[in-house]
CSV table of C-alpha atoms in Angstrom, one decimal:
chain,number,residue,atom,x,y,z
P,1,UNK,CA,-16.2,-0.9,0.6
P,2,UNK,CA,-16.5,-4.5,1.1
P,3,UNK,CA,-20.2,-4.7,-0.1
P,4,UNK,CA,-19.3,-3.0,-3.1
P,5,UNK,CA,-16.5,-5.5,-3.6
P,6,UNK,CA,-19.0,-8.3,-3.0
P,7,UNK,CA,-21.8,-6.6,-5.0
P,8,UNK,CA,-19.6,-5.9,-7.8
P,9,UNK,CA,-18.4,-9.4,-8.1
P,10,UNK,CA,-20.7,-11.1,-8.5
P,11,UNK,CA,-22.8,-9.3,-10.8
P,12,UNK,CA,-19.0,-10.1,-13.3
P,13,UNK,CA,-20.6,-13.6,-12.6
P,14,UNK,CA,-22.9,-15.6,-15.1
P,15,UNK,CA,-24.2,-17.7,-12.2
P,16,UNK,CA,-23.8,-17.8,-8.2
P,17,UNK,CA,-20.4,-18.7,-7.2
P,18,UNK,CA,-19.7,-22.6,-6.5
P,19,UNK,CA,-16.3,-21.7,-5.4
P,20,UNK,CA,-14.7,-19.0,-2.8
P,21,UNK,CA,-11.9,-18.4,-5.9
P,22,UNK,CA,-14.4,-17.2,-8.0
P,23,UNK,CA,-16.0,-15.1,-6.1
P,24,UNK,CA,-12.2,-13.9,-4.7
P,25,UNK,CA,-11.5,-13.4,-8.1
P,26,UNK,CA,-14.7,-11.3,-9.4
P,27,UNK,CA,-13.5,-9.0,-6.2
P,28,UNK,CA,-10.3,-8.1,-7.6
P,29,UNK,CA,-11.8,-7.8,-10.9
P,30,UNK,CA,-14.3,-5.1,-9.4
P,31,UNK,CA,-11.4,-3.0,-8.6
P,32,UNK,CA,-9.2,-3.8,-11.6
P,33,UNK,CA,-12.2,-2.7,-14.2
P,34,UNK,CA,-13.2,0.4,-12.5
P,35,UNK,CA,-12.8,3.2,-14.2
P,36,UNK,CA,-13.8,5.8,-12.0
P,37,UNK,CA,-13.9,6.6,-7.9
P,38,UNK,CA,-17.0,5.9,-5.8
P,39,UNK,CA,-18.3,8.2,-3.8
P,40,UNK,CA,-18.8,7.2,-0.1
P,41,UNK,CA,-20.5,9.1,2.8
P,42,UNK,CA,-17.2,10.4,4.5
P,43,UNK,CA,-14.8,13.1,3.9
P,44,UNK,CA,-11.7,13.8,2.3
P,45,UNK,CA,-12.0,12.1,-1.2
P,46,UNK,CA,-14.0,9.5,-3.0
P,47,UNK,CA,-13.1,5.9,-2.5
P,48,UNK,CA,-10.4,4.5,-5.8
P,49,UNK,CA,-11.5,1.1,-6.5
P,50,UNK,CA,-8.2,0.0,-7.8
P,51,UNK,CA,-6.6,0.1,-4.3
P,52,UNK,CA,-8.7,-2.3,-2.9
P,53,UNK,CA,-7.9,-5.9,-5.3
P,54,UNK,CA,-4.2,-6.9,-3.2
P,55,UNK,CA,-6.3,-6.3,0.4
P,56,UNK,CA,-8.7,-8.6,-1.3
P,57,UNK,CA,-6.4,-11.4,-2.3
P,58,UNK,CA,-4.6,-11.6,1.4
P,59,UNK,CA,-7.7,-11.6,3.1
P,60,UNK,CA,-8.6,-15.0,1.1
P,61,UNK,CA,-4.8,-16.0,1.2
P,62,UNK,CA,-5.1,-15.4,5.4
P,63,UNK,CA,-8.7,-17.8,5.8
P,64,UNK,CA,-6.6,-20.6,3.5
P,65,UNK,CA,-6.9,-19.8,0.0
P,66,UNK,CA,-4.0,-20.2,-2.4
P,67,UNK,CA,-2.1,-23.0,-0.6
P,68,UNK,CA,1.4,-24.3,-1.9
P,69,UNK,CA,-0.3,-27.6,-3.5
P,70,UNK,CA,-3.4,-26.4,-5.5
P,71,UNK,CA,-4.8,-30.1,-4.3
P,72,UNK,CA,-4.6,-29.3,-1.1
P,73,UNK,CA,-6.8,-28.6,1.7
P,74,UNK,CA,-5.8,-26.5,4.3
P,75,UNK,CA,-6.8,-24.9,7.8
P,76,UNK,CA,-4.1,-22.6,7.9
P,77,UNK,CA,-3.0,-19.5,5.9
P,78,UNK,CA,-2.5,-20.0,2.1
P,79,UNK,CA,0.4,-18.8,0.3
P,80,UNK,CA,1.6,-15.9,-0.7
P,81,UNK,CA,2.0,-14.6,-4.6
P,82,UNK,CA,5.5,-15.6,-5.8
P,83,UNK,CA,6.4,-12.4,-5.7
P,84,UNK,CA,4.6,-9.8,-3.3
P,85,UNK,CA,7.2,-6.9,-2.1
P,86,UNK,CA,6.8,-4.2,0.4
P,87,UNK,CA,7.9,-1.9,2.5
P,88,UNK,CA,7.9,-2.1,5.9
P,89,UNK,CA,4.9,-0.3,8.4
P,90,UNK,CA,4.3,-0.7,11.6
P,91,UNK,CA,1.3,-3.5,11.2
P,92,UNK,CA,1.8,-6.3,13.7
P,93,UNK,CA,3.4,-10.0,12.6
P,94,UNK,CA,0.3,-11.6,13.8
P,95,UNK,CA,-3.3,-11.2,13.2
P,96,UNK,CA,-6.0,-12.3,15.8
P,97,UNK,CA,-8.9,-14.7,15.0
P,98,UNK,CA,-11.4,-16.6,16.6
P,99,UNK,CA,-9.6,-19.8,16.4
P,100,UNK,CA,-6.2,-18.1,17.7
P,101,UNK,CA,-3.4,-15.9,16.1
P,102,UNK,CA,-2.1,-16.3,12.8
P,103,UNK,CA,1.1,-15.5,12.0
P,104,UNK,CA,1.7,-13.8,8.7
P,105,UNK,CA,5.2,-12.0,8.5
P,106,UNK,CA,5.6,-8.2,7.8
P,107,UNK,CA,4.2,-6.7,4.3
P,108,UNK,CA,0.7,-8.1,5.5
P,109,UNK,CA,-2.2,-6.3,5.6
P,110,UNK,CA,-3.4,-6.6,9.0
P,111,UNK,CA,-6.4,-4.7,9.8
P,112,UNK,CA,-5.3,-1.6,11.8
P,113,UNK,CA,-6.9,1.7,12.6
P,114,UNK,CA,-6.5,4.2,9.6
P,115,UNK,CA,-6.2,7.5,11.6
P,116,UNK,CA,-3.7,10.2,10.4
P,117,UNK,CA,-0.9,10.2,12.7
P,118,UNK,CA,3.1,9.6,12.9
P,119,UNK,CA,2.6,6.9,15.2
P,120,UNK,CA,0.0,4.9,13.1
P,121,UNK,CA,0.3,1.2,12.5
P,122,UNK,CA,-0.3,1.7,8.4
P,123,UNK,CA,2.8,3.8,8.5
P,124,UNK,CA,6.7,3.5,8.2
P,125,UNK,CA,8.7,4.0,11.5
P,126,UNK,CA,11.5,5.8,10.1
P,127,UNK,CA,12.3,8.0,7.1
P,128,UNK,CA,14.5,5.7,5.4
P,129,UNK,CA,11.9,2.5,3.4
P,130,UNK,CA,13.2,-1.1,4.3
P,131,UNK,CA,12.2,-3.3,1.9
P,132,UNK,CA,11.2,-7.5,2.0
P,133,UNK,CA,9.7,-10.1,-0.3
P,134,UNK,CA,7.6,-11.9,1.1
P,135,UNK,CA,7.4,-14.4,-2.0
P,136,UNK,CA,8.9,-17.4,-2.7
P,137,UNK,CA,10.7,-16.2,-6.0
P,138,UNK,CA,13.5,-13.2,-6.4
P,139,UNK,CA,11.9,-9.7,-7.0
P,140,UNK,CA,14.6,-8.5,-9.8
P,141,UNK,CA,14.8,-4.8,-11.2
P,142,UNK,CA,12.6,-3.3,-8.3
P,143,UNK,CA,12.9,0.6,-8.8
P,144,UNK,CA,11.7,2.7,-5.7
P,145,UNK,CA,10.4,6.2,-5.9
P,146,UNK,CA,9.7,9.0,-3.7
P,147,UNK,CA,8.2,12.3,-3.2
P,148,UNK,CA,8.7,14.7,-0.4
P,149,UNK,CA,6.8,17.5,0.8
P,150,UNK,CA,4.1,18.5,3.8
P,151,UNK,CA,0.6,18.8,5.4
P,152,UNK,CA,-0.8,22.5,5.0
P,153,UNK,CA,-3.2,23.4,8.4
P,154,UNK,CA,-5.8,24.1,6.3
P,155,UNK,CA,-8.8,22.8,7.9
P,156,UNK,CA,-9.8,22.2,11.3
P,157,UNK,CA,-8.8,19.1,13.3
P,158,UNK,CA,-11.8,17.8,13.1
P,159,UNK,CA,-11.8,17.5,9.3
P,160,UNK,CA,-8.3,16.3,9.2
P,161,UNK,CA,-8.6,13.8,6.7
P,162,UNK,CA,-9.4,16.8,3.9
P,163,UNK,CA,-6.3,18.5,4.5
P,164,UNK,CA,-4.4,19.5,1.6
P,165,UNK,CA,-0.9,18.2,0.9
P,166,UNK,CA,1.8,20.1,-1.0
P,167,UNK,CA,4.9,18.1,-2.8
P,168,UNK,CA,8.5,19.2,-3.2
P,169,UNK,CA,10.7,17.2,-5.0
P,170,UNK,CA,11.0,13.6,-6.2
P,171,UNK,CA,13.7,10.6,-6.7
P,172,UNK,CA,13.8,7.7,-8.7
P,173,UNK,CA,16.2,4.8,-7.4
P,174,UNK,CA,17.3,1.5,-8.8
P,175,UNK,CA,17.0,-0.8,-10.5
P,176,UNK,CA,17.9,-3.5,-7.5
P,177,UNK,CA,16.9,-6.9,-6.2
P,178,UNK,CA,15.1,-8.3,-3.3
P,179,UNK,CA,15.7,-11.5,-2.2
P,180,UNK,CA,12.3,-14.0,-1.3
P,181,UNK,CA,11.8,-15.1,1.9
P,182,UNK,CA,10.1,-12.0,4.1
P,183,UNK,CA,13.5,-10.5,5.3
P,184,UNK,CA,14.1,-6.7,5.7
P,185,UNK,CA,16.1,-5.1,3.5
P,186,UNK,CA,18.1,-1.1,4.0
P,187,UNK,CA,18.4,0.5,1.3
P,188,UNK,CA,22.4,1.2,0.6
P,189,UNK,CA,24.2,3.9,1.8
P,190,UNK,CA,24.5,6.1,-1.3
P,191,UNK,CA,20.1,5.7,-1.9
P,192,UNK,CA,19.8,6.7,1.9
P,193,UNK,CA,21.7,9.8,1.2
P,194,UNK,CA,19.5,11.0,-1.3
P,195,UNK,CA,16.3,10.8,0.5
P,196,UNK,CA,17.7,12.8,2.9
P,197,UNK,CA,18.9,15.6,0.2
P,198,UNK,CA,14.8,15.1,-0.5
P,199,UNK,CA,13.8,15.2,2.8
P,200,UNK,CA,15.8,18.1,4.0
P,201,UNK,CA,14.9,20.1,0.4
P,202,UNK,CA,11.4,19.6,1.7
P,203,UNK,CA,11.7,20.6,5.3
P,204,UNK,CA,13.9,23.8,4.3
P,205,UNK,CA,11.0,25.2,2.0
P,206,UNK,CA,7.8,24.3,4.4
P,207,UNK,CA,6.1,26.6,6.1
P,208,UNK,CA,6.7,26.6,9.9
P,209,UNK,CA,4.6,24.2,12.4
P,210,UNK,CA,3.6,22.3,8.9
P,211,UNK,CA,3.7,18.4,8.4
P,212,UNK,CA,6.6,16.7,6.9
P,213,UNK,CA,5.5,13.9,4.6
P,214,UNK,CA,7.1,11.5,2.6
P,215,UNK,CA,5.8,9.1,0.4
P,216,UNK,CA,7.2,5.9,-1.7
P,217,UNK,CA,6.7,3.4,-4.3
P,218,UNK,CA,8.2,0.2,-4.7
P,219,UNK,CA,7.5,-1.6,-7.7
P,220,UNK,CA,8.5,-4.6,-10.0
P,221,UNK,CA,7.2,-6.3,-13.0
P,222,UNK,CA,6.2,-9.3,-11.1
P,223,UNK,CA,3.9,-6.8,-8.6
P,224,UNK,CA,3.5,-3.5,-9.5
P,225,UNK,CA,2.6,-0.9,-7.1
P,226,UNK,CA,-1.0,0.4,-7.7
P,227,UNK,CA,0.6,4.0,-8.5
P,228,UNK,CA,3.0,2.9,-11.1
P,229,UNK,CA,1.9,3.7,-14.1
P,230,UNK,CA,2.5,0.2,-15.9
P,231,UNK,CA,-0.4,-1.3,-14.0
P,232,UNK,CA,-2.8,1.0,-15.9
P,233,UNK,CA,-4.9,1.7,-12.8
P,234,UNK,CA,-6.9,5.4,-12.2
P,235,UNK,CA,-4.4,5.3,-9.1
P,236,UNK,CA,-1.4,5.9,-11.1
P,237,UNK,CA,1.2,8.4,-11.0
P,238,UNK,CA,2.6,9.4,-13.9
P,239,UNK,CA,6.4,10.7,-14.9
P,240,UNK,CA,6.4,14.0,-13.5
P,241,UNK,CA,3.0,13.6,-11.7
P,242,UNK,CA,3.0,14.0,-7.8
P,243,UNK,CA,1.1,11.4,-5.1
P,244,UNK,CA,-2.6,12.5,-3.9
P,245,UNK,CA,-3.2,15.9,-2.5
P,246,UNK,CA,-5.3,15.2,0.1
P,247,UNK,CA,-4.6,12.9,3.4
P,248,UNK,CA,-7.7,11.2,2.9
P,249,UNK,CA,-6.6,9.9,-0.5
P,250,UNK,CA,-2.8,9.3,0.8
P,251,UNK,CA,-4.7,6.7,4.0
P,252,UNK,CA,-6.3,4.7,1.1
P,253,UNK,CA,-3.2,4.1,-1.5
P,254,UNK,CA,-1.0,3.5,1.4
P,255,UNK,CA,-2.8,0.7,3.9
P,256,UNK,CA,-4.1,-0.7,0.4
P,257,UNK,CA,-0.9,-1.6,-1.1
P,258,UNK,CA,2.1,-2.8,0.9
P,259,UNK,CA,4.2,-1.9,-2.0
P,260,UNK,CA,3.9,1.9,-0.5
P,261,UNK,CA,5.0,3.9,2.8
P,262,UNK,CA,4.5,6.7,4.3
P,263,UNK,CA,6.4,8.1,6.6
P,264,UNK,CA,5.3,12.0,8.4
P,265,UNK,CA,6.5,14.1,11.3
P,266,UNK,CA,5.0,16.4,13.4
């Protein structure tokens, strides 16, 4: 996926790059312009390009790209964009490097193993999404929607990652703010009570020994979430529309956009 990326980019360049934020750019760009999937030799689905540009930018962000003083030169993380929301996963607060750890806060995107299971560090520990910023500016009129549904047994173990998934139901909460700064934020008492109502809809009309699922977007005009249908992306779910319906293609939207969680059981 990364050659691609790399390939991709530059060939949106009229010359080699003489700077990393050209090439860093032309990355992003490969996934913004795409128009179509790629296919890939593995199972499941076939990679979406567009999921791919906000890993991109915090990999550069993590080597020390984007510092606070555009003048500067830096050996330590850049900054991050002024607004860059998401919901809380299990990924680590630090990421390991040759020269030593690196902190960078939760909502990064820490490399982490991107099997299917409950206990996975690309997933939410908890049903209920806690949100964070971890921007320096206020994210204001964030909305935050949801689905509900499960994991049919429908191929082998083996071939987990084709499984098909099944939706039941949907919420739409907000709008709300998110302060900057990295800091968790519940969700109020009320909003809590309704994704139980879609949880427990969902769990009431599976099929015994099945899955639970649930899956959310958090978005704002400042940082859209890849799936909400303002960013214009072939990722996008529209009004009405439901998330993928395969796991393979739930693993990729999820660890490639901190703006959504996942959250399973069983």
């Amino acid at each position: 996926m990364t050659l691609y990326l790399l390939m991709q980019g530059m060939a949106g360049l009229a010359q080699s790059p003489s700077r990393a934020e050209m090439l860093e750019v032309g990355m992003e760009e490969a996934g913004w312009s795409a128009s179509a999937s790629v296919p890939l030799p593995r199972g499941g689905a076939d990679w979406q390009p567009a999921t791919s540009h906000k890993v991109t930018r915090w990999a550069y962000e993590t080597m020390g790209m984007f510092p606070s003083d555009p003048s500067e030169i830096i050996s330590k993380a850049g900054a991050p964009p002024l607004v860059d929301i998401y919901i809380r996963d299990r990924r680590p607060n630090v990421f390991p490097t040759g020269d030593g750890p690196v902190e960078v806060g939760p909502g990064s995107y820490v490399p982490v193993s991107l099997h299917w299971a409950a206990d996975a560090n690309w997933v939410m520990p908890g049903w209920w999404p806690s949100c964070g910023n971890r921007g320096s500016v206020a994210a204001n009129g964030a909305r935050l929607r949801a689905w509900a549904g499960w994991v049919l047994s429908d191929k082998p173990l083996a071939q987990i990652m084709e499984r098909s998934v099944v939706w039941h139901g949907d919420l739409d909460i907000g709008p709300f703010d998110i302060a900057p700064g990295g800091a968790d934020m519940a969700l109020a008492q009320t909003d809590q009570q309704q994704i139980t109502q879609l949880t427990t809809a969902a769990r009431n009309a599976a099929p015994a020994g099945t899955q639970l699922v649930a899956f959310y977007e958090l978005s704002q005009i400042n940082d859209r979430a890849n799936t909400d249908p303002s960013a214009g992306f072939t990722v996008m779910i529209g009004p009405g529309a439901s998330p993928p319906t395969t796991v393979q293609a739930l693993v990729d939207l999820v660890a490639g956009d901190n703006n959504l969680g996942l959250h399973m059981e069983g």
